[in-house]
Amino acid sequence: MRHFSKSSTHGFSLTELLVALAAGLVVTAGAAQLYSSGMDATWVVQQRSEMQQDLRAAEDMLVQDISLAGAGLTGITGKNVPLPFTNALPVYACYTGNVCPIGAISYPCVGGACGASNPPTLYPIMPGYKRGIKPPGSTTPSDVITVVYTDASFPLNCYSGSDNPISFNGTGNVLTFMAPRTTPPCVLPPGVNYPPALNNPVNGLQAGDLVLLGPWGAASAIGEVTSVSPGNPGNSPATPCTGSPCAGGSKYTVTFADSDTLNINQSGQTNDLTALAGAGAGVAINRIFVITYYLANWVDAAGNTTTILYRQVNGHPAVPLVDNIASLQFTYDTYDSDGNLLNATGDGGEATGTSPSLIRKVNLAHLTIHSQVYGTGSGYKAKGYQSFDVQTSISTRNMSFNNRY
């Protein structure tokens, strides 16, 4: 007879089961917490990376514009252009429809009140010390900066020459241009089709553009384009003129009417464009860029306020560059009229009568961005907002040299 051994199998006790469940819950909670922390850290790193990328892109554009200040203003004494003011003070940081997001800023009359001997003047750099808004949470007004240089992408100067003169009407506020010959009488930017149609809708003259005539002798003048005819919605090419003097080329009529957005056109007044109505055939003409950087607030439908850095060119609508800016401040290294170096002044010495033409370096003291989170958050999101700040110095290499020795 065979004998079978008897054995008994015991399960987990209730105590053992509870201990195992508790240990599992601890491990699962730890893994969940680790995952959550990792996701929060990834979100923070991604947000900071985007902030830095946005801020660097805006800084690059700002640095490029400042470094070009005064470029192309060759031959103009001090690179300054006196402006008319009898009818109204000329302004900048405004665009079509008389929209001035931070209020119209008039051109400086350095050294005292505006008058016949001290007219408002366009300079290559015009500091706007504390002329901007106070960003939310700040007690200090932001700065504004304006730089001026000529447009090198559209060869408007090709439309004026000894055998193809600009034609002024009787009062001088309507100019007629003829497309030049096939052989360029000027230096062309790379890749430009020649002759360019002055009214092409891509980069031709448009209402709101600023045009600089001169120098003609000691005189120069600026006008704001109010209309260009004929229209050219199909971007038709220009027909070049032939012969000497030029004849048969495409003609374009450009009007500089009074009551323009920037108060630049004041027909018949001192320093107005009409003062050059009798200028000779070889008067130079260029489109210029008057570029202003400033902060302005935008409020969405939910009432949230976002402070945006804007770039505004001539009399055209401003373009937003980057959101959530908390500070924009500049200082300037310049010389006074005696050749003394003034370092890190907020207004470039303008309050003491120092010409902005003597600015030699622009210091971006603060360009600060804050992160923005709406709604509720947890983890890193609940610990407040991030911020990122950049500073740099830019040489104004295109402005005139001043020998202080």
Coordinates of C-alpha atoms in Angstrom, one line a residue:
M1 CA 0.0 0.0 0.0
R2 CA 1.3 3.4 -1.0
H3 CA 1.3 6.3 1.5
F4 CA 0.7 9.9 0.3
S5 CA 2.2 12.8 2.4
K6 CA -0.2 15.4 3.6
S7 CA 0.6 19.1 3.1
S8 CA -1.3 22.3 3.8
T9 CA -1.1 25.5 1.7
H10 CA -1.6 28.8 3.6
G11 CA -2.6 32.2 1.9
F12 CA -1.6 35.7 2.9
S13 CA -2.9 36.9 6.1
L14 CA -4.9 40.2 6.2
T15 CA -2.0 41.9 7.9
E16 CA 0.4 40.9 5.2
L17 CA -2.0 42.0 2.5
L18 CA -2.5 45.4 4.0
V19 CA 1.3 45.9 4.4
A20 CA 1.8 44.9 0.7
L21 CA -0.9 47.3 -0.5
A22 CA 0.5 50.1 1.6
A23 CA 4.0 49.5 0.2
G24 CA 2.6 49.5 -3.4
L25 CA 0.7 52.7 -2.8
V26 CA 3.9 54.4 -1.5
V27 CA 5.8 53.2 -4.6
T28 CA 3.0 54.3 -7.0
A29 CA 2.7 57.7 -5.2
G30 CA 6.5 58.2 -5.4
A31 CA 6.5 57.4 -9.1
A32 CA 3.5 59.7 -9.8
Q33 CA 5.2 62.5 -7.8
L34 CA 8.4 62.0 -9.8
Y35 CA 6.5 62.1 -13.0
S36 CA 4.7 65.2 -12.0
S37 CA 7.9 67.0 -10.9
G38 CA 9.5 66.0 -14.2
M39 CA 6.6 67.4 -16.2
D40 CA 6.7 70.6 -14.2
A41 CA 10.4 70.9 -14.7
T42 CA 10.0 70.3 -18.4
W43 CA 7.3 73.0 -18.6
V44 CA 9.5 75.5 -16.8
V45 CA 12.5 74.8 -19.0
Q46 CA 10.4 75.0 -22.2
Q47 CA 8.8 78.3 -21.1
R48 CA 12.2 79.8 -20.2
S49 CA 13.6 78.6 -23.5
E50 CA 10.7 80.3 -25.4
M51 CA 11.1 83.5 -23.4
Q52 CA 14.8 83.6 -24.1
Q53 CA 14.2 82.9 -27.8
D54 CA 11.6 85.6 -28.1
L55 CA 13.6 88.2 -26.2
R56 CA 16.8 87.5 -28.2
A57 CA 14.9 87.9 -31.5
A58 CA 13.6 91.3 -30.4
E59 CA 17.0 92.3 -29.1
D60 CA 18.7 91.4 -32.4
M61 CA 16.3 93.6 -34.3
L62 CA 16.8 96.4 -31.8
V63 CA 20.6 96.2 -32.0
Q64 CA 20.5 96.1 -35.8
D65 CA 18.4 99.2 -36.0
I66 CA 20.5 101.2 -33.5
S67 CA 23.8 100.2 -35.1
L68 CA 22.4 101.6 -38.4
A69 CA 21.5 105.0 -36.9
G70 CA 22.6 107.7 -39.3
A71 CA 23.5 105.4 -42.1
G72 CA 22.9 107.0 -45.5
L73 CA 22.6 110.6 -44.2
T74 CA 25.8 111.4 -46.1
G75 CA 26.5 115.1 -46.8
I76 CA 23.9 116.4 -44.3
T77 CA 25.5 118.7 -41.8
G78 CA 25.6 116.9 -38.4
K79 CA 23.2 114.4 -39.9
N80 CA 20.4 116.7 -38.5
V81 CA 17.4 117.8 -40.5
P82 CA 15.4 120.9 -39.2
L83 CA 11.7 120.4 -39.5
P84 CA 8.8 122.9 -40.0
F85 CA 6.7 123.7 -36.9
T86 CA 4.7 126.9 -37.7
N87 CA 1.4 125.0 -38.2
A88 CA 2.0 122.2 -35.7
L89 CA 4.9 120.5 -34.0
P90 CA 6.0 117.4 -36.1
V91 CA 5.7 114.1 -34.2
Y92 CA 6.6 110.5 -34.3
A93 CA 5.3 107.2 -32.8
C94 CA 2.0 107.8 -34.5
Y95 CA 0.4 106.2 -37.6
T96 CA -2.5 106.3 -40.0
G97 CA -5.6 107.7 -38.5
N98 CA -3.6 109.8 -36.0
V99 CA -3.2 106.8 -33.7
C100 CA -0.6 107.5 -31.1
P101 CA -0.5 104.5 -28.6
I102 CA 1.8 106.3 -26.1
G103 CA 0.8 109.9 -27.1
A104 CA 2.4 111.9 -29.8
I105 CA 6.0 112.7 -29.2
S106 CA 7.4 115.8 -30.8
Y107 CA 10.8 116.1 -32.2
P108 CA 13.4 117.7 -29.9
C109 CA 14.3 121.4 -29.8
V110 CA 17.6 120.8 -28.0
G111 CA 18.8 123.7 -25.9
G112 CA 15.5 125.5 -25.2
A113 CA 12.1 126.4 -26.6
C114 CA 11.3 125.7 -30.2
G115 CA 11.7 128.8 -32.3
A116 CA 13.0 130.1 -35.6
S117 CA 16.6 129.8 -34.5
N118 CA 15.9 126.5 -32.7
P119 CA 13.5 124.4 -34.7
P120 CA 12.4 120.8 -33.9
T121 CA 15.0 118.6 -35.5
L122 CA 15.3 115.0 -36.7
Y123 CA 18.5 113.4 -35.3
P124 CA 19.9 109.9 -36.1
I125 CA 19.1 108.9 -32.5
M126 CA 16.4 110.5 -30.4
P127 CA 16.2 109.3 -26.7
G128 CA 12.8 109.1 -25.1
Y129 CA 13.9 109.1 -21.5
K130 CA 10.9 108.0 -19.4
R131 CA 8.5 108.9 -22.2
G132 CA 6.8 105.5 -22.3
I133 CA 4.2 103.8 -20.2
K134 CA 4.6 102.3 -16.7
P135 CA 4.4 98.5 -17.1
P136 CA 2.0 96.8 -14.7
G137 CA 3.6 96.5 -11.3
S138 CA 6.3 99.1 -12.1
T139 CA 6.6 102.6 -10.6
T140 CA 9.1 103.7 -13.2
P141 CA 8.0 104.8 -16.7
S142 CA 9.7 102.9 -19.5
D143 CA 11.9 104.5 -22.1
V144 CA 11.3 105.1 -25.8
I145 CA 14.0 105.1 -28.4
T146 CA 13.9 106.4 -32.0
V147 CA 16.6 105.8 -34.7
V148 CA 16.8 107.1 -38.2
Y149 CA 18.6 105.8 -41.3
T150 CA 18.0 105.6 -45.1
D151 CA 16.4 102.7 -46.8
A152 CA 19.0 100.8 -48.8
S153 CA 16.6 98.2 -50.2
F154 CA 14.7 100.5 -52.5
P155 CA 16.8 102.7 -54.8
L156 CA 14.7 105.8 -54.9
N157 CA 17.8 107.8 -55.5
C158 CA 17.9 106.3 -59.0
Y159 CA 14.9 108.5 -59.9
S160 CA 16.9 111.7 -59.8
G161 CA 19.8 112.7 -61.9
S162 CA 21.2 115.4 -64.2
D163 CA 19.2 114.0 -67.2
N164 CA 16.1 112.8 -65.3
P165 CA 15.3 115.5 -62.8
I166 CA 12.4 115.4 -60.3
S167 CA 9.6 117.7 -61.4
F168 CA 7.9 119.9 -58.7
N169 CA 4.5 121.4 -59.1
G170 CA 4.0 125.1 -58.4
T171 CA 3.8 124.9 -54.7
G172 CA 6.4 122.1 -54.4
N173 CA 4.2 119.6 -52.6
V174 CA 3.6 117.3 -55.6
L175 CA 6.6 115.6 -57.2
T176 CA 6.6 113.7 -60.5
F177 CA 9.2 111.0 -61.1
M178 CA 10.1 109.2 -64.3
A179 CA 11.6 105.7 -64.4
P180 CA 15.3 105.9 -65.1
R181 CA 17.2 104.3 -68.0
T182 CA 18.1 100.7 -68.1
T183 CA 21.7 101.5 -67.2
P184 CA 21.6 102.4 -63.5
P185 CA 22.7 106.0 -62.7
C186 CA 23.1 104.8 -59.1
V187 CA 24.4 102.0 -56.9
L188 CA 21.8 99.2 -56.7
P189 CA 21.2 96.9 -53.7
P190 CA 21.9 93.2 -54.4
G191 CA 19.1 91.3 -56.1
V192 CA 17.0 94.4 -57.0
N193 CA 15.2 94.3 -60.4
Y194 CA 16.0 97.5 -62.3
P195 CA 14.4 99.9 -62.8
P196 CA 12.1 99.3 -59.8
A197 CA 8.5 100.4 -60.1
L198 CA 8.2 103.3 -57.7
N199 CA 4.5 102.4 -57.0
N200 CA 5.0 98.6 -56.6
P201 CA 2.9 97.4 -53.7
V202 CA 5.7 95.4 -52.0
N203 CA 8.4 97.9 -51.3
G204 CA 7.6 100.9 -53.3
L205 CA 6.5 104.3 -52.0
Q206 CA 3.3 104.2 -49.9
A207 CA 1.3 106.7 -47.8
G208 CA 3.0 107.1 -44.5
D209 CA 6.6 106.8 -45.9
L210 CA 9.1 109.6 -45.2
V211 CA 11.2 110.9 -48.0
L212 CA 14.4 113.0 -47.6
L213 CA 15.4 115.5 -50.2
G214 CA 18.9 116.9 -50.1
P215 CA 21.3 118.0 -49.3
W216 CA 21.0 120.8 -51.9
G217 CA 23.6 123.3 -50.8
A218 CA 23.0 123.6 -47.1
A219 CA 19.3 122.7 -47.3
S220 CA 17.6 119.4 -46.7
A221 CA 13.9 118.7 -46.1
I222 CA 11.6 115.8 -45.3
G223 CA 8.1 115.0 -46.5
E224 CA 5.5 112.4 -45.6
V225 CA 3.9 110.7 -48.6
T226 CA 0.2 111.0 -48.5
S227 CA -0.6 109.4 -51.9
V228 CA 1.1 107.7 -54.9
S229 CA -0.5 107.5 -58.4
P230 CA -1.2 105.6 -60.5
G231 CA -2.0 102.6 -58.4
N232 CA -0.3 99.3 -59.1
P233 CA -2.1 96.4 -57.6
G234 CA -0.8 94.0 -60.2
N235 CA 2.8 95.0 -59.5
S236 CA 3.5 95.9 -63.1
P237 CA 7.2 96.6 -63.9
A238 CA 8.4 100.0 -64.8
T239 CA 9.1 101.1 -68.3
P240 CA 12.6 102.7 -68.4
C241 CA 13.1 106.0 -70.1
T242 CA 15.4 106.5 -73.2
G243 CA 17.5 109.2 -74.6
S244 CA 19.2 112.2 -72.9
P245 CA 17.3 113.9 -71.4
C246 CA 15.1 111.0 -70.4
A247 CA 11.8 110.6 -72.1
G248 CA 9.1 107.9 -72.4
G249 CA 9.5 106.2 -69.1
S250 CA 6.8 105.3 -66.6
K251 CA 5.7 108.4 -64.6
Y252 CA 4.7 108.5 -60.9
T253 CA 3.0 111.3 -59.0
V254 CA 3.8 111.5 -55.3
T255 CA 1.8 114.0 -53.1
F256 CA 2.9 115.4 -49.8
A257 CA -0.3 117.0 -48.6
D258 CA -0.7 119.1 -45.4
S259 CA -2.5 117.7 -42.4
D260 CA -0.5 114.4 -42.6
T261 CA -0.4 112.1 -39.7
L262 CA 3.1 113.2 -38.5
N263 CA 2.7 116.9 -39.1
I264 CA 5.8 116.8 -41.4
N265 CA 4.1 118.5 -44.4
Q266 CA 3.6 122.2 -43.9
S267 CA 3.5 123.7 -47.3
G268 CA 5.2 127.1 -47.7
Q269 CA 6.6 127.1 -44.2
T270 CA 10.3 127.2 -43.2
N271 CA 12.1 123.8 -43.5
D272 CA 9.2 122.3 -45.4
L273 CA 9.7 120.1 -48.4
T274 CA 8.3 122.9 -50.6
A275 CA 11.4 125.0 -49.8
L276 CA 13.3 122.9 -52.3
A277 CA 10.8 123.4 -55.1
G278 CA 13.5 125.3 -57.1
A279 CA 16.3 122.8 -56.4
G280 CA 18.4 121.7 -59.3
A281 CA 18.2 118.5 -61.3
G282 CA 20.7 116.6 -59.2
V283 CA 19.0 116.9 -55.8
A284 CA 19.4 113.6 -53.9
I285 CA 16.3 111.8 -52.7
N286 CA 16.0 108.8 -50.4
R287 CA 13.3 107.1 -48.4
I288 CA 14.2 107.1 -44.7
F289 CA 13.1 105.0 -41.8
V290 CA 12.2 106.7 -38.5
I291 CA 11.9 103.7 -36.2
T292 CA 10.5 103.9 -32.7
Y293 CA 10.6 101.2 -30.1
Y294 CA 8.2 101.5 -27.2
L295 CA 6.0 99.5 -24.8
A296 CA 2.2 99.5 -24.8
N297 CA -0.5 97.6 -23.0
W298 CA -3.0 95.3 -24.6
V299 CA -6.1 94.0 -22.7
D300 CA -7.9 90.9 -23.8
A301 CA -11.6 90.0 -23.5
A302 CA -11.0 88.5 -20.1
G303 CA -9.5 91.7 -18.8
N304 CA -5.9 90.4 -18.7
T305 CA -3.2 93.0 -19.5
T306 CA -0.2 92.1 -21.6
T307 CA 2.6 94.6 -22.1
I308 CA 4.1 94.4 -25.6
L309 CA 7.3 95.7 -27.2
Y310 CA 6.3 97.5 -30.5
R311 CA 8.4 98.6 -33.4
Q312 CA 6.8 101.5 -35.4
V313 CA 8.2 102.8 -38.7
N314 CA 7.4 106.2 -40.1
G315 CA 3.6 106.7 -40.4
H316 CA 2.8 103.0 -40.6
P317 CA 1.0 100.9 -38.0
A318 CA 3.2 99.5 -35.3
V319 CA 4.3 95.9 -35.3
P320 CA 4.3 93.8 -32.0
L321 CA 7.7 92.1 -31.4
V322 CA 7.4 90.3 -28.1
D323 CA 4.8 90.0 -25.3
N324 CA 5.1 90.3 -21.5
I325 CA 7.8 92.9 -21.4
A326 CA 8.3 94.3 -17.9
S327 CA 11.0 96.9 -18.5
L328 CA 12.7 98.8 -21.4
Q329 CA 15.4 101.2 -20.3
F330 CA 18.4 102.8 -22.1
T331 CA 21.4 104.9 -21.2
Y332 CA 23.7 106.8 -23.6
D333 CA 27.4 107.5 -23.8
T334 CA 28.0 110.8 -25.5
Y335 CA 30.1 114.0 -25.7
D336 CA 29.0 117.5 -24.7
S337 CA 29.8 120.5 -26.9
D338 CA 33.2 120.9 -25.2
G339 CA 34.2 117.3 -25.9
N340 CA 33.7 116.0 -22.4
L341 CA 32.5 112.4 -22.3
L342 CA 29.2 111.9 -20.6
N343 CA 28.6 108.3 -19.6
A344 CA 25.4 106.4 -19.0
T345 CA 23.0 109.4 -19.2
G346 CA 19.4 108.7 -19.5
D347 CA 18.6 111.3 -22.1
G348 CA 22.0 111.5 -23.8
G349 CA 22.5 115.0 -22.3
E350 CA 19.6 116.5 -24.1
A351 CA 18.4 118.3 -20.9
T352 CA 21.7 120.2 -20.7
G353 CA 21.6 121.1 -24.4
T354 CA 23.8 118.3 -25.7
S355 CA 23.0 117.4 -29.3
P356 CA 21.9 113.8 -29.8
S357 CA 24.2 113.7 -32.8
L358 CA 27.1 113.3 -30.3
I359 CA 25.8 110.0 -29.0
R360 CA 28.5 107.4 -29.5
K361 CA 27.1 104.4 -27.7
V362 CA 23.7 103.2 -26.7
N363 CA 23.4 101.0 -23.7
L364 CA 20.4 98.7 -23.4
A365 CA 20.2 98.8 -19.6
H366 CA 17.1 96.5 -19.3
L367 CA 15.0 94.6 -21.6
T368 CA 13.0 92.3 -19.2
I369 CA 10.4 89.7 -20.0
H370 CA 8.1 88.0 -17.5
S371 CA 6.3 84.8 -18.0
Q372 CA 2.5 84.9 -18.0
V373 CA 0.2 82.2 -16.7
Y374 CA -3.6 82.5 -16.5
G375 CA -5.7 80.3 -14.3
T376 CA -4.6 77.9 -11.6
G377 CA -1.5 75.7 -11.6
S378 CA 0.3 73.3 -9.4
G379 CA 3.9 72.4 -8.7
Y380 CA 6.3 74.9 -10.3
K381 CA 3.4 76.8 -11.9
A382 CA 2.2 77.8 -8.5
K383 CA 5.5 79.2 -7.4
G384 CA 5.2 82.5 -9.3
Y385 CA 6.4 83.8 -12.6
Q386 CA 9.8 83.6 -14.3
S387 CA 11.7 86.5 -15.7
F388 CA 14.6 87.0 -18.1
D389 CA 16.6 90.2 -18.6
V390 CA 19.2 91.1 -21.3
Q391 CA 21.6 94.0 -21.4
T392 CA 24.1 95.0 -24.2
S393 CA 25.9 98.0 -25.6
I394 CA 25.7 99.1 -29.3
S395 CA 28.1 101.4 -31.1
T396 CA 26.6 104.1 -33.2
R397 CA 29.2 103.5 -35.9
N398 CA 27.3 105.4 -38.7
M399 CA 27.1 108.7 -36.8
S400 CA 29.5 111.6 -37.3
F401 CA 32.9 111.6 -35.5
N402 CA 33.7 114.4 -33.1
N403 CA 37.3 115.2 -32.5
R404 CA 37.5 116.2 -28.8
Y405 CA 41.2 116.8 -28.8

